[in-house]
């Protein structure tokens, strides 16, 4: 993703008359797998213009940016059989949205409160129009842009994932084309940051928030107390209290909103335990096994492992 952003910046800067060099692939090569249709391309232009305006670009310049981007339309490969068609057309979207907003969401404890004060039937139709538009269907979406529509809700990574999975379940109930559903879910991923108000999710959010942090802690300490190589460090420790401080520290360190650590200084606590690098390696091995036990996505597993590795110098005494 970071490399994609860098290539994107290079290309836009070059297109706008800057001195940067573009080192990425040709536009046609890059976009061929995505089946971008004209409506989606137009929507992307509007979103790019809005992003520039949000960051201080005047309307006249934003319009000029739109005209420059419009010149690239012919470079983007088209596919006649749109994602809208491959998903099954209007009937699939209508049925899926009705199921999502009138059955799935009201039953889901994690996100149902977002929809208490809205007309779910109207929202279902709006989202049907939006998803139809971005997949190349015949309808026009006239609502707010994605970021503005969601800004006041402060939607987290976990809540977005819950919504996405519910929507996937609804589509799977109506559509048998698994590849088309996968393409649609990947398309949703491209607007995740906008739905979350433009902010990237913290590791705390990506791992699943408070609920998953509790599960992670219990799973990890179960392994710790069963591991002969390091369990002796914790025999005379108040394990209940340690777990509380462990969760506080991880919640804060992993970017949990409003999380505070109220325990002893981490370095001071571990200095008394005389942890060696070998001990830390054993400790880290249990972290690896824990994230595998919990079946986190590979990139989240890697982020969690790297987070703990970053604390080595605070923990190791030698």
Short mmCIF file of C-alpha atoms in Angstrom, two decimals:
data_model
loop_
_atom_site.label_atom_id
_atom_site.label_comp_id
_atom_site.label_asym_id
_atom_site.label_seq_id
_atom_site.Cartn_x
_atom_site.Cartn_y
_atom_site.Cartn_z
CA UNK A 1 0.00 0.00 0.00
CA UNK A 2 2.78 2.46 0.89
CA UNK A 3 4.54 1.80 -2.42
CA UNK A 4 1.25 2.31 -4.25
CA UNK A 5 0.81 5.66 -2.51
CA UNK A 6 4.35 6.69 -3.41
CA UNK A 7 3.82 5.76 -7.07
CA UNK A 8 0.54 7.64 -7.05
CA UNK A 9 2.18 10.78 -5.66
CA UNK A 10 4.98 10.53 -8.22
CA UNK A 11 2.54 10.14 -11.10
CA UNK A 12 0.29 13.01 -10.04
CA UNK A 13 3.25 15.29 -9.39
CA UNK A 14 4.63 14.51 -12.84
CA UNK A 15 1.22 15.01 -14.46
CA UNK A 16 0.82 18.37 -12.72
CA UNK A 17 4.15 19.64 -14.05
CA UNK A 18 6.43 18.77 -11.15
CA UNK A 19 10.02 17.57 -11.38
CA UNK A 20 9.42 14.14 -9.85
CA UNK A 21 10.18 10.97 -11.76
CA UNK A 22 7.55 8.25 -12.00
CA UNK A 23 9.08 4.82 -11.40
CA UNK A 24 5.90 2.74 -11.41
CA UNK A 25 4.30 0.61 -14.10
CA UNK A 26 2.28 1.90 -17.05
CA UNK A 27 -1.27 2.93 -16.17
CA UNK A 28 -2.78 0.28 -18.42
CA UNK A 29 -0.71 -2.49 -16.83
CA UNK A 30 -1.48 -1.36 -13.28
CA UNK A 31 -5.24 -1.04 -13.74
CA UNK A 32 -6.00 -4.03 -15.96
CA UNK A 33 -6.85 -6.40 -13.04
CA UNK A 34 -9.34 -3.96 -11.49
CA UNK A 35 -11.96 -3.71 -14.24
CA UNK A 36 -12.48 0.00 -13.63
CA UNK A 37 -15.55 1.24 -15.47
CA UNK A 38 -16.41 4.81 -16.48
CA UNK A 39 -18.66 5.56 -13.52
CA UNK A 40 -16.08 4.38 -11.03
CA UNK A 41 -13.39 6.39 -12.80
CA UNK A 42 -15.60 9.49 -12.61
CA UNK A 43 -16.22 8.85 -8.93
CA UNK A 44 -12.47 8.53 -8.31
CA UNK A 45 -11.87 11.89 -9.98
CA UNK A 46 -14.46 13.51 -7.71
CA UNK A 47 -12.87 11.95 -4.64
CA UNK A 48 -9.40 13.12 -5.65
CA UNK A 49 -10.69 16.64 -6.26
CA UNK A 50 -12.41 16.62 -2.87
CA UNK A 51 -9.23 15.42 -1.17
CA UNK A 52 -7.29 18.32 -2.66
CA UNK A 53 -9.98 20.80 -1.59
CA UNK A 54 -10.01 19.33 1.92
CA UNK A 55 -6.30 20.10 2.08
CA UNK A 56 -6.58 23.72 0.99
CA UNK A 57 -6.65 23.63 -2.81
CA UNK A 58 -8.95 26.29 -4.26
CA UNK A 59 -11.96 25.32 -6.39
CA UNK A 60 -10.43 26.56 -9.64
CA UNK A 61 -7.29 24.47 -9.16
CA UNK A 62 -9.34 21.45 -8.11
CA UNK A 63 -11.35 21.75 -11.32
CA UNK A 64 -8.13 21.89 -13.32
CA UNK A 65 -6.95 18.74 -11.56
CA UNK A 66 -10.21 17.09 -12.60
CA UNK A 67 -9.63 18.04 -16.22
CA UNK A 68 -6.08 16.68 -16.15
CA UNK A 69 -7.25 13.40 -14.66
CA UNK A 70 -10.02 13.17 -17.24
CA UNK A 71 -7.32 13.02 -19.91
CA UNK A 72 -6.22 9.69 -18.43
CA UNK A 73 -9.59 8.00 -18.90
CA UNK A 74 -8.60 6.38 -22.18
CA UNK A 75 -5.53 4.84 -20.51
CA UNK A 76 -7.65 2.85 -18.05
CA UNK A 77 -8.72 -0.55 -19.46
CA UNK A 78 -12.46 -1.17 -19.49
CA UNK A 79 -14.37 -4.39 -19.22
CA UNK A 80 -17.80 -4.64 -20.81
CA UNK A 81 -19.07 -7.22 -18.36
CA UNK A 82 -19.19 -5.03 -15.26
CA UNK A 83 -18.85 -6.20 -11.69
CA UNK A 84 -22.48 -5.16 -11.25
CA UNK A 85 -23.50 -7.67 -13.92
CA UNK A 86 -21.24 -10.42 -12.63
CA UNK A 87 -22.67 -10.06 -9.14
CA UNK A 88 -26.17 -10.54 -10.51
CA UNK A 89 -27.44 -7.04 -11.11
CA UNK A 90 -30.12 -5.04 -9.34
CA UNK A 91 -31.99 -7.94 -7.74
CA UNK A 92 -28.87 -9.14 -5.91
CA UNK A 93 -28.07 -5.67 -4.58
CA UNK A 94 -31.65 -4.93 -3.53
CA UNK A 95 -32.03 -8.25 -1.72
CA UNK A 96 -28.59 -8.02 -0.13
CA UNK A 97 -29.14 -4.48 1.15
CA UNK A 98 -32.55 -5.37 2.58
CA UNK A 99 -31.07 -8.38 4.33
CA UNK A 100 -28.11 -6.36 5.61
CA UNK A 101 -29.97 -3.35 6.98
CA UNK A 102 -33.17 -5.02 8.13
CA UNK A 103 -31.87 -8.34 9.45
CA UNK A 104 -28.12 -8.60 9.93
CA UNK A 105 -27.28 -5.16 11.32
CA UNK A 106 -30.16 -4.92 13.85
CA UNK A 107 -29.01 -8.26 15.31
CA UNK A 108 -25.34 -7.33 15.58
CA UNK A 109 -24.30 -5.93 18.96
CA UNK A 110 -21.09 -4.39 17.64
CA UNK A 111 -22.57 -2.01 15.07
CA UNK A 112 -26.35 -1.87 15.49
CA UNK A 113 -26.22 1.32 17.59
CA UNK A 114 -24.91 3.28 14.59
CA UNK A 115 -28.24 2.70 12.86
CA UNK A 116 -30.72 3.29 15.69
CA UNK A 117 -31.72 6.79 14.63
CA UNK A 118 -31.70 6.32 10.86
CA UNK A 119 -34.32 5.16 8.43
CA UNK A 120 -32.75 1.82 7.57
CA UNK A 121 -34.96 1.29 4.54
CA UNK A 122 -33.89 4.59 3.01
CA UNK A 123 -30.27 3.91 3.88
CA UNK A 124 -30.49 0.47 2.29
CA UNK A 125 -31.66 2.10 -0.94
CA UNK A 126 -28.92 4.74 -0.81
CA UNK A 127 -26.27 2.11 -0.33
CA UNK A 128 -27.80 0.03 -3.10
CA UNK A 129 -27.41 3.05 -5.40
CA UNK A 130 -23.85 3.66 -4.21
CA UNK A 131 -22.71 0.07 -4.66
CA UNK A 132 -24.47 -0.07 -8.01
CA UNK A 133 -22.58 3.00 -9.17
CA UNK A 134 -19.12 1.85 -8.07
CA UNK A 135 -19.62 -1.57 -9.66
CA UNK A 136 -20.69 -0.15 -13.03
CA UNK A 137 -24.46 -0.45 -12.74
CA UNK A 138 -27.07 1.86 -14.27
CA UNK A 139 -28.02 3.92 -11.21
CA UNK A 140 -26.62 7.23 -10.04
CA UNK A 141 -25.68 7.87 -6.42
CA UNK A 142 -26.55 11.40 -5.27
CA UNK A 143 -25.59 11.21 -1.60
CA UNK A 144 -22.64 12.68 0.28
CA UNK A 145 -19.10 11.58 -0.45
CA UNK A 146 -17.89 8.65 1.63
CA UNK A 147 -15.75 10.62 4.08
CA UNK A 148 -18.36 13.29 4.82
CA UNK A 149 -21.13 10.73 5.20
CA UNK A 150 -19.25 8.83 7.90
CA UNK A 151 -17.17 11.50 9.62
CA UNK A 152 -19.46 12.06 12.60
CA UNK A 153 -19.64 8.36 13.45
CA UNK A 154 -15.95 7.77 14.29
CA UNK A 155 -16.06 4.28 12.81
CA UNK A 156 -13.21 2.01 13.86
CA UNK A 157 -11.32 -0.60 11.89
CA UNK A 158 -13.10 -3.38 13.79
CA UNK A 159 -16.55 -1.93 13.11
CA UNK A 160 -15.75 -1.61 9.42
CA UNK A 161 -14.63 -5.25 9.37
CA UNK A 162 -17.88 -6.32 11.04
CA UNK A 163 -19.93 -4.40 8.46
CA UNK A 164 -17.87 -5.78 5.59
CA UNK A 165 -18.27 -9.37 6.76
CA UNK A 166 -22.02 -8.98 7.22
CA UNK A 167 -22.31 -7.53 3.73
CA UNK A 168 -20.26 -10.43 2.37
CA UNK A 169 -22.64 -12.90 4.04
CA UNK A 170 -25.61 -11.18 2.42
CA UNK A 171 -24.03 -11.24 -1.02
CA UNK A 172 -23.11 -14.89 -0.64
CA UNK A 173 -26.75 -15.67 0.13
CA UNK A 174 -27.82 -14.05 -3.16
CA UNK A 175 -24.88 -14.54 -5.53
CA UNK A 176 -23.00 -17.70 -6.50
CA UNK A 177 -20.11 -15.94 -8.22
CA UNK A 178 -17.43 -16.13 -5.51
CA UNK A 179 -14.83 -14.33 -7.61
CA UNK A 180 -17.16 -11.39 -8.18
CA UNK A 181 -17.91 -11.19 -4.45
CA UNK A 182 -14.19 -11.19 -3.70
CA UNK A 183 -13.68 -8.36 -6.20
CA UNK A 184 -16.47 -6.40 -4.54
CA UNK A 185 -15.00 -6.91 -1.06
CA UNK A 186 -11.61 -5.76 -2.35
CA UNK A 187 -13.34 -2.71 -3.79
CA UNK A 188 -14.80 -1.97 -0.35
CA UNK A 189 -11.29 -2.11 1.09
CA UNK A 190 -10.32 0.85 -1.09
CA UNK A 191 -12.78 3.12 0.74
CA UNK A 192 -12.01 1.86 4.25
CA UNK A 193 -9.85 4.83 5.22
CA UNK A 194 -12.51 7.27 3.97
CA UNK A 195 -15.20 5.50 6.00
CA UNK A 196 -12.96 5.77 9.05
CA UNK A 197 -12.72 9.52 8.61
CA UNK A 198 -9.38 9.51 6.82
CA UNK A 199 -7.39 7.98 9.67
CA UNK A 200 -5.39 4.78 9.47
CA UNK A 201 -6.39 2.08 11.97
CA UNK A 202 -4.19 1.45 14.99
CA UNK A 203 -2.75 -1.98 15.72
CA UNK A 204 -5.16 -2.13 18.66
CA UNK A 205 -8.07 -1.76 16.25
CA UNK A 206 -6.64 -4.12 13.66
CA UNK A 207 -6.19 -6.93 16.16
CA UNK A 208 -9.83 -6.60 17.21
CA UNK A 209 -9.99 -4.05 20.02
CA UNK A 210 -10.65 -4.73 23.70
CA UNK A 211 -12.32 -8.08 23.15
CA UNK A 212 -9.41 -9.53 21.20
CA UNK A 213 -6.87 -7.99 23.57
CA UNK A 214 -8.50 -9.92 26.42
CA UNK A 215 -8.42 -13.14 24.42
CA UNK A 216 -4.82 -12.52 23.36
CA UNK A 217 -3.76 -11.95 26.97
CA UNK A 218 -5.44 -15.09 28.30
CA UNK A 219 -4.12 -17.23 25.45
CA UNK A 220 -0.60 -15.89 25.86
CA UNK A 221 -0.41 -16.38 29.63
CA UNK A 222 -1.84 -19.88 29.32
CA UNK A 223 1.15 -20.65 27.13
CA UNK A 224 3.54 -18.82 29.48
CA UNK A 225 2.49 -20.84 32.50
CA UNK A 226 2.87 -24.07 30.55
CA UNK A 227 6.35 -23.24 29.26
CA UNK A 228 9.14 -24.58 31.48
CA UNK A 229 11.73 -22.21 30.04
CA UNK A 230 10.12 -19.04 31.40
CA UNK A 231 7.21 -19.87 33.70
CA UNK A 232 9.48 -19.74 36.77
CA UNK A 233 9.69 -15.97 36.32
CA UNK A 234 5.97 -15.68 37.08
CA UNK A 235 5.48 -18.16 39.92
CA UNK A 236 5.62 -15.54 42.69
CA UNK A 237 3.87 -12.84 40.67
CA UNK A 238 0.25 -11.77 41.16
CA UNK A 239 -0.88 -13.07 37.77
CA UNK A 240 -4.27 -11.38 37.88
CA UNK A 241 -2.68 -7.98 38.48
CA UNK A 242 0.01 -8.66 35.87
CA UNK A 243 -2.59 -9.44 33.22
CA UNK A 244 -4.36 -6.16 33.94
CA UNK A 245 -1.15 -4.16 33.52
CA UNK A 246 -0.16 -6.25 30.48
CA UNK A 247 -3.45 -5.36 28.77
CA UNK A 248 -3.16 -1.71 29.76
CA UNK A 249 0.34 -1.49 28.33
CA UNK A 250 -0.58 -3.22 25.08
CA UNK A 251 -3.74 -1.15 24.70
CA UNK A 252 -1.77 2.07 25.06
CA UNK A 253 1.27 0.92 23.08
CA UNK A 254 -0.81 -0.39 20.21
CA UNK A 255 -2.69 2.87 19.84
CA UNK A 256 -5.94 2.16 21.66
CA UNK A 257 -7.92 5.39 21.96
CA UNK A 258 -7.88 6.69 25.54
CA UNK A 259 -5.87 3.72 26.85
CA UNK A 260 -3.58 4.37 29.82
CA UNK A 261 -0.93 2.24 31.50
CA UNK A 262 -0.98 2.43 35.29
CA UNK A 263 1.63 -0.17 36.12
CA UNK A 264 5.27 -0.09 37.12
CA UNK A 265 7.90 1.22 34.73
CA UNK A 266 8.41 -1.59 32.22
CA UNK A 267 12.20 -1.46 32.34
CA UNK A 268 12.30 -1.42 36.15
CA UNK A 269 9.86 -4.33 36.42
CA UNK A 270 11.86 -6.55 34.09
CA UNK A 271 15.26 -5.56 35.46
CA UNK A 272 14.28 -7.30 38.69
CA UNK A 273 13.52 -10.46 36.70
CA UNK A 274 16.97 -10.45 35.05
CA UNK A 275 15.65 -11.37 31.59
CA UNK A 276 18.32 -12.47 29.10
CA UNK A 277 18.14 -12.26 25.31
CA UNK A 278 17.56 -16.01 25.29
CA UNK A 279 14.65 -15.57 27.70
CA UNK A 280 13.23 -12.86 25.46
CA UNK A 281 13.53 -15.15 22.44
CA UNK A 282 11.55 -17.80 24.34
CA UNK A 283 9.00 -15.15 25.31
CA UNK A 284 8.75 -13.97 21.71
CA UNK A 285 8.28 -17.53 20.49
CA UNK A 286 5.17 -17.74 22.67
CA UNK A 287 3.92 -14.49 21.14
CA UNK A 288 4.36 -16.04 17.69
CA UNK A 289 2.45 -19.15 18.73
CA UNK A 290 -0.29 -17.03 20.31
CA UNK A 291 -0.96 -14.94 17.20
CA UNK A 292 -1.01 -18.15 15.18
CA UNK A 293 -3.44 -19.72 17.66
CA UNK A 294 -5.76 -16.75 17.22
CA UNK A 295 -5.49 -16.88 13.43
CA UNK A 296 -4.87 -13.18 12.87
CA UNK A 297 -4.19 -12.01 9.33
CA UNK A 298 -0.49 -12.44 8.42
CA UNK A 299 0.18 -8.69 8.36
CA UNK A 300 -1.38 -8.27 11.81
CA UNK A 301 0.64 -11.19 13.16
CA UNK A 302 3.76 -9.52 11.85
CA UNK A 303 2.82 -6.15 13.37
CA UNK A 304 2.19 -7.69 16.80
CA UNK A 305 5.46 -9.64 16.74
CA UNK A 306 7.36 -6.51 15.68
CA UNK A 307 5.68 -4.53 18.46
CA UNK A 308 7.02 -6.94 21.06
CA UNK A 309 10.44 -7.05 19.43
CA UNK A 310 10.60 -3.26 19.76
CA UNK A 311 10.51 -3.71 23.55
CA UNK A 312 13.52 -6.04 23.73
CA UNK A 313 15.90 -3.35 24.98
CA UNK A 314 13.46 -2.37 27.74
CA UNK A 315 13.08 -5.94 28.95
CA UNK A 316 16.48 -7.58 28.55
CA UNK A 317 18.98 -6.98 31.36
CA UNK A 318 22.21 -7.98 29.65
#
